[in-house]
Short mmCIF file of C-alpha atoms in Angstrom, two decimals:
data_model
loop_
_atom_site.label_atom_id
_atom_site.label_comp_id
_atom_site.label_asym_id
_atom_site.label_seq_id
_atom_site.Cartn_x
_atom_site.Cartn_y
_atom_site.Cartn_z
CA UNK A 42 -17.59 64.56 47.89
CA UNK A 43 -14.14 64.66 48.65
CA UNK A 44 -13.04 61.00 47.23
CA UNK A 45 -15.53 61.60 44.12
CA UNK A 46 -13.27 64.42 43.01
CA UNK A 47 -9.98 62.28 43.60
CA UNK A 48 -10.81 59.87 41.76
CA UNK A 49 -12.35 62.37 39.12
CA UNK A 50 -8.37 63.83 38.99
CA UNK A 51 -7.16 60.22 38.43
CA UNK A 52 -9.45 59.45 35.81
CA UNK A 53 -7.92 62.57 33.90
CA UNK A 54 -4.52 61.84 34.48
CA UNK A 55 -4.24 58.38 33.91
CA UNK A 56 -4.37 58.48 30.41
CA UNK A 57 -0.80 60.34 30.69
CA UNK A 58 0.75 58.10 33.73
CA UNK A 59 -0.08 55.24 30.72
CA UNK A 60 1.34 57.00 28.29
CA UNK A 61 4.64 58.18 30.00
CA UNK A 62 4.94 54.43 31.53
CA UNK A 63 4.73 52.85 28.11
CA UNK A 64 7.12 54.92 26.62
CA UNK A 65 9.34 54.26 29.49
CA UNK A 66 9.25 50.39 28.86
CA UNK A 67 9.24 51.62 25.05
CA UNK A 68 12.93 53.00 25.50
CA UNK A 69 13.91 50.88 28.42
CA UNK A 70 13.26 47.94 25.89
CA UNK A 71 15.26 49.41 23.31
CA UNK A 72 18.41 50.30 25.23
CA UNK A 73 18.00 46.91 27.21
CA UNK A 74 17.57 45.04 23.59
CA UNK A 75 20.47 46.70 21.95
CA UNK A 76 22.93 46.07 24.39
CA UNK A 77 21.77 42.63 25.10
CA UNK A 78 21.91 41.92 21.55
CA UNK A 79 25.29 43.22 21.30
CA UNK A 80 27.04 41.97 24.57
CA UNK A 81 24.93 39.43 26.50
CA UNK A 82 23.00 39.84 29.58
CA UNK A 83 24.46 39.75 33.11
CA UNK A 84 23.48 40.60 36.91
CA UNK A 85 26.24 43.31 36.60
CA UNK A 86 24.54 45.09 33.15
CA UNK A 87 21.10 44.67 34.71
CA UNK A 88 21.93 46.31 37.85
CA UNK A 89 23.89 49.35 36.48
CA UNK A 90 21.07 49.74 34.02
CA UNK A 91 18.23 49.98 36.87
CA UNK A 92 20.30 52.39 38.94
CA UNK A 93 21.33 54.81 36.05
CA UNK A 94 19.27 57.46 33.62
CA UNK A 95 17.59 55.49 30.83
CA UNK A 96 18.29 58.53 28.46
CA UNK A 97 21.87 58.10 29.42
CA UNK A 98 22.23 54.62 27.50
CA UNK A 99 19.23 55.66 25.14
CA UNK A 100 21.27 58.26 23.60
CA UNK A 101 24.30 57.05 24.18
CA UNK A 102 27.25 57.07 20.96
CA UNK A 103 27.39 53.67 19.61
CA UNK A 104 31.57 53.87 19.82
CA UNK A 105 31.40 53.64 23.57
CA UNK A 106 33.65 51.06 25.92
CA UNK A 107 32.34 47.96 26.79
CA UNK A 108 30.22 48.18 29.98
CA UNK A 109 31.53 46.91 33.05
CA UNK A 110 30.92 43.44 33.70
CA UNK A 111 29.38 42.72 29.86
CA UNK A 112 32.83 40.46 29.03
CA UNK A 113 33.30 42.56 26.07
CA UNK A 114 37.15 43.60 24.89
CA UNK A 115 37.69 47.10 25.53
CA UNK A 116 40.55 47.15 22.83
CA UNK A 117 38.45 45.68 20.44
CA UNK A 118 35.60 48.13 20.67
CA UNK A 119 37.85 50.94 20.06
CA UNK A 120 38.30 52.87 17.15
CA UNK A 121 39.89 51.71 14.19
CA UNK A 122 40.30 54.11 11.85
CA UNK A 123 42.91 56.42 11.85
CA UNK A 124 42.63 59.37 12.88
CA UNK A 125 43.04 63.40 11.17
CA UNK A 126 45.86 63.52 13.45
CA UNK A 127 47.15 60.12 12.79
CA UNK A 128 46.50 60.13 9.06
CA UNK A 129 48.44 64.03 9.33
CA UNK A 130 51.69 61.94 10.88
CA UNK A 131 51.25 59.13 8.22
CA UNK A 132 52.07 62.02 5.46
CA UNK A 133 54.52 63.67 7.12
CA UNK A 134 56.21 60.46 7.35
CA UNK A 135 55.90 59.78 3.78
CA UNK A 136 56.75 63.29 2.90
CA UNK A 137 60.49 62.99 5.33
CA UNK A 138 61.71 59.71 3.67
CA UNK A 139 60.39 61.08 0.21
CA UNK A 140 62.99 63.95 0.77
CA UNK A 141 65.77 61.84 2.82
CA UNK A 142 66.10 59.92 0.01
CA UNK A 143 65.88 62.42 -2.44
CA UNK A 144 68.73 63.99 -0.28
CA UNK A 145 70.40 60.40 -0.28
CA UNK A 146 70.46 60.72 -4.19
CA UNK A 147 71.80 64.10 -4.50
CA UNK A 148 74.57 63.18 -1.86
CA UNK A 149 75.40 60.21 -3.98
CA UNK A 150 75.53 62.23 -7.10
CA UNK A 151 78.00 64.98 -5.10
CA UNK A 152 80.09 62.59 -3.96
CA UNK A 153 80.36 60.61 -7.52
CA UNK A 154 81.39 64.93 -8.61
CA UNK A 155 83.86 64.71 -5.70
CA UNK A 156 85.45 61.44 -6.79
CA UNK A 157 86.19 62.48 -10.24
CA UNK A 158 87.48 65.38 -9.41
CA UNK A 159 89.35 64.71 -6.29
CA UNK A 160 91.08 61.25 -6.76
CA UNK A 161 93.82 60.67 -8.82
CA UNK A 162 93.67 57.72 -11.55
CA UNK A 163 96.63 55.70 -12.48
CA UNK A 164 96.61 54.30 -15.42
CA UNK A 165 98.99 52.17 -17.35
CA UNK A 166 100.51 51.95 -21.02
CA UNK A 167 100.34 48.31 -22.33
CA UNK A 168 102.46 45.94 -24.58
CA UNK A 169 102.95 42.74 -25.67
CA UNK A 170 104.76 40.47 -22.62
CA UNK A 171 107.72 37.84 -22.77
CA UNK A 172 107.52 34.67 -20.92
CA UNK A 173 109.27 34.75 -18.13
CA UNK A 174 111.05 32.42 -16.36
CA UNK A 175 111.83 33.69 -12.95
CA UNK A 176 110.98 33.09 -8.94
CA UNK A 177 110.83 36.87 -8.48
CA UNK A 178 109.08 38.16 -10.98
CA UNK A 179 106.86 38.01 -14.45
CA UNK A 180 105.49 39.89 -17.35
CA UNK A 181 102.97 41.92 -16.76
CA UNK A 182 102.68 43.64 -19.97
CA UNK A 183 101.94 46.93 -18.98
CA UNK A 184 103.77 49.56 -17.64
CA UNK A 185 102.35 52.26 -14.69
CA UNK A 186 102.37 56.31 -15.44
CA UNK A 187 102.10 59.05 -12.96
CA UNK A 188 99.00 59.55 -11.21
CA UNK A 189 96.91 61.68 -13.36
CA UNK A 190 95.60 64.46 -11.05
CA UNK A 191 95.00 68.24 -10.70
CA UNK A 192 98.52 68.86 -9.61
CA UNK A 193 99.58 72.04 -8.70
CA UNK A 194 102.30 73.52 -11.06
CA UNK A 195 103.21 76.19 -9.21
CA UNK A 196 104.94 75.02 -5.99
CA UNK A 197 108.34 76.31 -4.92
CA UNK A 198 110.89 75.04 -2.69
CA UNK A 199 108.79 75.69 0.35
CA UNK A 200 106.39 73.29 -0.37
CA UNK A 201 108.96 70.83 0.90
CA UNK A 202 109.65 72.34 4.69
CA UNK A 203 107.60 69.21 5.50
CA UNK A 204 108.69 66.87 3.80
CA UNK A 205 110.33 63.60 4.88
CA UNK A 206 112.44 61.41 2.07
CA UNK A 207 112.50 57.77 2.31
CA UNK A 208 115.22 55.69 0.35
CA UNK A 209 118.04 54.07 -0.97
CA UNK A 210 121.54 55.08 -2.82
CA UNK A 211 119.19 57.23 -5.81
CA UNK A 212 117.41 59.15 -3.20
CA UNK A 213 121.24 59.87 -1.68
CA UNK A 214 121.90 61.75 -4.89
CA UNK A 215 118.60 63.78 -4.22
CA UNK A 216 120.35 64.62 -1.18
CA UNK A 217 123.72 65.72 -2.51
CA UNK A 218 122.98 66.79 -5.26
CA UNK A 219 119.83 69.28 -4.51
CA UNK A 220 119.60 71.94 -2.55
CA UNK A 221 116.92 70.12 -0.06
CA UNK A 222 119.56 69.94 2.55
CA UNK A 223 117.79 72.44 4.86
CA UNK A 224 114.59 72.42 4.01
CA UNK A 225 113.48 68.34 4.33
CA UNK A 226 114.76 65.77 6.41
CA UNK A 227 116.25 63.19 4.33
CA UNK A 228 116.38 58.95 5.50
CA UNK A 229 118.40 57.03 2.94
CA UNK A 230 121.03 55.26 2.65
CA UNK A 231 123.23 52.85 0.19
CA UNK A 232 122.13 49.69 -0.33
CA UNK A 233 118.60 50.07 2.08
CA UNK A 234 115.40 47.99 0.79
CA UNK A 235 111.79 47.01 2.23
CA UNK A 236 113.48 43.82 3.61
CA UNK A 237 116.31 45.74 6.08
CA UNK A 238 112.81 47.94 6.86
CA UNK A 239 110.30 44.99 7.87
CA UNK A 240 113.73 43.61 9.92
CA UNK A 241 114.18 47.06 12.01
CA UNK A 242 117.48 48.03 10.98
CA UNK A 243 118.06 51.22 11.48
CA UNK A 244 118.39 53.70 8.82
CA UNK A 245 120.99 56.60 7.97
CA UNK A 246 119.24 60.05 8.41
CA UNK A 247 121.35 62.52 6.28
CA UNK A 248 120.80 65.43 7.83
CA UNK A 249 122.21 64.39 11.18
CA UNK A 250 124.58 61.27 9.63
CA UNK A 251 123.15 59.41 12.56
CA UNK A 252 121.64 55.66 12.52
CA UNK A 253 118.02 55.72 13.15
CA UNK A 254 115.00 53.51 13.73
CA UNK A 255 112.03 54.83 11.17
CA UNK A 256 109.15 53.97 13.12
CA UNK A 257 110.21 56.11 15.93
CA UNK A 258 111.01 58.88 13.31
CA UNK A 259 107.51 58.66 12.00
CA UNK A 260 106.11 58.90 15.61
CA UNK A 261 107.98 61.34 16.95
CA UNK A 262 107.55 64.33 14.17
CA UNK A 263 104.99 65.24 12.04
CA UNK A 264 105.45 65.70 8.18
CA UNK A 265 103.14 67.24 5.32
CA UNK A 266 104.18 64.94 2.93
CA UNK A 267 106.06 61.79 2.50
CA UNK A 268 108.73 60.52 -0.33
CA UNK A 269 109.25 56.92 -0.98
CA UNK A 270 111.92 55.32 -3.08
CA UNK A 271 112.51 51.94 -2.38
CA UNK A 272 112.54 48.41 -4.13
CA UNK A 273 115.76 48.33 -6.66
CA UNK A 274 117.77 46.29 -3.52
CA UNK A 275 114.49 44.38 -3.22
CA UNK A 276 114.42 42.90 -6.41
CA UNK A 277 116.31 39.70 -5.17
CA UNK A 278 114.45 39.62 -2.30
CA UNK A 279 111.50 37.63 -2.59
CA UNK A 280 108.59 38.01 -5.47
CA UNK A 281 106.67 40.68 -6.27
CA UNK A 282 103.45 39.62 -3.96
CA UNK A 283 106.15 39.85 -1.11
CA UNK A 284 107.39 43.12 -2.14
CA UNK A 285 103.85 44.37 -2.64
CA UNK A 286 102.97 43.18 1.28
CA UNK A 287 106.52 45.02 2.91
CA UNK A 288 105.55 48.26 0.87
CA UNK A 289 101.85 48.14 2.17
CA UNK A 290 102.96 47.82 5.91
CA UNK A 291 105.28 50.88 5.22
CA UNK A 292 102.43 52.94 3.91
CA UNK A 293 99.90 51.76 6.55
CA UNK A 294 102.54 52.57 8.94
CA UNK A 295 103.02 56.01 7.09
CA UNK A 296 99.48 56.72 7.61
CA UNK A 297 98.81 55.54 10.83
CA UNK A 298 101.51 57.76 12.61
CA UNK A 299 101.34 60.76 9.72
CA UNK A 300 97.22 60.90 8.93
CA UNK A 301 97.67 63.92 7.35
CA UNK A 302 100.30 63.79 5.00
CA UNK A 303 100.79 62.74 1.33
CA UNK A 304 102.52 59.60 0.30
CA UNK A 305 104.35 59.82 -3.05
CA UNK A 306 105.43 56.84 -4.23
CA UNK A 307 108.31 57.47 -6.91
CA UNK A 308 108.71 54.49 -9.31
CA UNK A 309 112.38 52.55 -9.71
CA UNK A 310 113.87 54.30 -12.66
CA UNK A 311 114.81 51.34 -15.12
CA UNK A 312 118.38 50.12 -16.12
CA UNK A 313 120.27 50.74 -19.03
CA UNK A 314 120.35 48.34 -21.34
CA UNK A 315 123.64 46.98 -21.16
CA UNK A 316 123.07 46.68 -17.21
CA UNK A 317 119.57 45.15 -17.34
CA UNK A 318 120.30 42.77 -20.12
CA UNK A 319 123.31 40.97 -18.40
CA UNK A 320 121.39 40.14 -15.12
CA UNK A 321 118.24 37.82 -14.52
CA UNK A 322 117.35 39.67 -11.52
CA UNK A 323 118.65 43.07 -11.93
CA UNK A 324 116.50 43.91 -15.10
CA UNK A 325 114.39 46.08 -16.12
CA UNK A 326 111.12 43.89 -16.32
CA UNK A 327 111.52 42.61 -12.66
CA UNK A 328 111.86 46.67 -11.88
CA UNK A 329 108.14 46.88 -14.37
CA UNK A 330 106.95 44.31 -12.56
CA UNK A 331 107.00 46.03 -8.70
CA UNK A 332 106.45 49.31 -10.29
CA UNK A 333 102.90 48.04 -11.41
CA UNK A 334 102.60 46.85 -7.80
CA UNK A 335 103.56 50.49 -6.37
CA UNK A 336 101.10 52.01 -8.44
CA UNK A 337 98.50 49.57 -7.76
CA UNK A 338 98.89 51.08 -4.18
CA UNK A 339 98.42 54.50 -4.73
CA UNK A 340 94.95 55.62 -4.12
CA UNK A 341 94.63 58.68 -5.39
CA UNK A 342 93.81 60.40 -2.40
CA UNK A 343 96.54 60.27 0.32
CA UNK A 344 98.79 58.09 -1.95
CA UNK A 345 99.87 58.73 -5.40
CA UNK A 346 102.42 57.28 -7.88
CA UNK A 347 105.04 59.19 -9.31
CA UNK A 348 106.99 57.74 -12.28
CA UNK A 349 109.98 59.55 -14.15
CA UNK A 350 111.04 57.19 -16.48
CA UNK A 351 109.52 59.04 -19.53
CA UNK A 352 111.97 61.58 -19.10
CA UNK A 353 115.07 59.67 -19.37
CA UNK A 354 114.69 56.43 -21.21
CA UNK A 355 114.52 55.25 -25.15
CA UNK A 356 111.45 54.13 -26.62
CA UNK A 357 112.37 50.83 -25.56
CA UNK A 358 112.18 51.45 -21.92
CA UNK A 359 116.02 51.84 -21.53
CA UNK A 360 117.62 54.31 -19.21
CA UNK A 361 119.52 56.18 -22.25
CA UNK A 362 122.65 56.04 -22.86
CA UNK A 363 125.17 58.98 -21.32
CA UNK A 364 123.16 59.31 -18.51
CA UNK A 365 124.50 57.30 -15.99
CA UNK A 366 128.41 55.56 -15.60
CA UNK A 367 127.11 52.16 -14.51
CA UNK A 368 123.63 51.68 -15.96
CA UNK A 369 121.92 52.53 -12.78
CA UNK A 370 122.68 55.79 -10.85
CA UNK A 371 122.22 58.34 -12.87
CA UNK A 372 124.64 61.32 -13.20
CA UNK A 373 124.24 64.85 -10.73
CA UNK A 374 122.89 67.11 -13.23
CA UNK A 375 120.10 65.29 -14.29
CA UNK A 376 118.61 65.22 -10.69
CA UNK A 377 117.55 68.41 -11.18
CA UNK A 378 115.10 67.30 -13.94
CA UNK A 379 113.65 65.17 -11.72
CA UNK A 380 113.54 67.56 -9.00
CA UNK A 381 111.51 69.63 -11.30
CA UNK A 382 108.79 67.20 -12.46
CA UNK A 383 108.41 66.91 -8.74
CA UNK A 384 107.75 70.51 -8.39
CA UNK A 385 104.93 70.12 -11.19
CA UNK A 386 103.28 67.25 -8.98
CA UNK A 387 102.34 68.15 -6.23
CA UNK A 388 99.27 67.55 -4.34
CA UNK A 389 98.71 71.05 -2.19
CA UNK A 390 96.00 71.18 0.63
CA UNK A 391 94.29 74.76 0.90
CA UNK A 392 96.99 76.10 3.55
CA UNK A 393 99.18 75.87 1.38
CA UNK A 394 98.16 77.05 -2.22
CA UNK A 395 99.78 80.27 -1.72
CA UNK A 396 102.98 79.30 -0.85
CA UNK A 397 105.36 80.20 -3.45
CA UNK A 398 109.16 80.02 -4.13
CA UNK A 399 110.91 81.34 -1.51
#
């Protein structure tokens, strides 16, 4: 009675032991099937399948890693597509160089403002050349002006406590004739050029009437501002290309040991005519020639040109007549004039635009 109703229970249930064992093998197959399909079959996949959940793999995502031992490339199977985060970086990325160079165009733009209104321009006033038939020199046809710039007009003698003066017999009459005596240190002397400079001879400092060597001069004080006159003793000294190198080792040696000060170059004032007609050195077009050069050199930023000639020769370009006993120095009172245009040219750095006559 006993093994009748056993095997009556088993009757019932096996209906739903069949059921449950085919869908078993049902999702078994599947899981088995898609993998297989996907990676190959191996002792390693079939043994981590029978020893794990079936509804783990079943329902597994389909961006999963490669199973161990299936020989698949677990860098490959990852994901490719970028993600929120990813995509978030790209624009942010795209966004930063949009603006840097946005930024890089308004910079550009500021610094083209700066430029126009910060450098000087020298510019030049042309006319028709003679040949020339000379070693030393030529025709260039044009002859330099004054750096234009936004010169201060109102500087007094003050603005000159700093300043150093560099130059031969002409810039001895700024000396004696000026009353600069105590308030800039003055290194001239008759007959000095580029060529005694580039040679290391010594040089006459007024102030002291001692001999001194200018490169030690320049490195052992500071100065605000620097005046140059030099090149009428040059003009039998080698060509203008050699005259242009000697004056660009005395600015780069001007800048190197004085960074911060201003370089004037002042132009040679021309002959008069009887004195520039009689020589073919000492002339007035050899003088045109290496002030193009001098002005060439300015910059416009730490160097500028200076040129007084407008104020005392014809229209001819001839140092007029009464102004000077031998055609070259000019006479004491008119160094004032030039002393004055000087006063009206002035490059001053913020420190100093309140500093007034004294």
């Amino acid at each position: 009675m006993m093994k009748d109703s056993r095997q009556n229970k088993w009757r019932k249930q096996a209906p739903d032991i069949f059921w449950a064992c085919m869908v078993t093998i049902i999702v078994g197959a599947f899981a088995l099937g898609k993998t297989v399909g996907e990676n190959g079959l191996t002792f390693a996949y079939i043994e981590k399948k029978l020893t794990s959940p079936l509804w783990q793999d079943a329902f597994a995502e389909e961006n999963t890693s490669d199973p161990v031992g299936m020989g698949g490339n677990a860098e490959e199977n990852q994901q490719t597509e970028p993600t929120t985060l990813e995509k978030k970086d790209e624009a942010e990325k795209i966004d930063e160089a949009k603006t840097e160079q946005l930024n890089g165009k308004q910079t550009e733009e500021k610094k083209k403002t700066e430029r126009k209104e910060d450098i000087g321009v020298t510019k030049f006033d042309k006319y028709t050349p003679v040949k020339i038939n000379s070693p030393y020199y030529s025709d260039r046809g044009k002859t330099p002006l004054t750096t234009e710039y936004k010169y201060s007009k109102k500087t007094g003698k003050s603005y000159f406590n700093d300043a150093m003066f560099i130059g031969d017999s002409r810039m001895v009459a700024f000396y004696d004739y000026l009353d600069l005596k105590d308030t800039a240190d003055f290194y001239c002397q008759d007959g000095y050029a580029l060529y005694d400079w580039v040679r290391g001879k010594s040089i006459l400092c007024k102030n002291t009437n001692r001999a001194e060597n200018l490169n030690q001069v320049l490195q052992n004080k500071k100065y605000g501002k620097v005046y140059i006159m030099l090149g009428m003793n040059d003009l039998g000294y080698g060509n203008t290309a050699i005259f242009r190198k000697r004056m660009d080792s005395l600015i780069e040696e001007i800048k190197k040991t004085q960074p911060n000060a201003v370089i004037y170059l002042m132009g040679m004032l021309h002959f008069s005519k009887g004195r520039s007609d009689s020589s073919d050195v000492y002339n007035n077009i050899n003088i045109n020639d290496k002030n193009v050069e001098l002005a060439k050199a300015a910059d416009g930023k730490q160097v500028f040109y200076i040129d007084v000639n407008p104020l005392f020769t014809d229209e001819k370009g001839y140092l007029k007549e009464g102004l000077s006993a031998d055609g070259c120095h000019m006479y004491g009172v008119y160094y004032e004039k030039w002393y004055k245009y000087l006063k009206e040219h002035v490059v001053v750095k913020k420190q100093e635009k309140n500093a007034g006559e004294r």
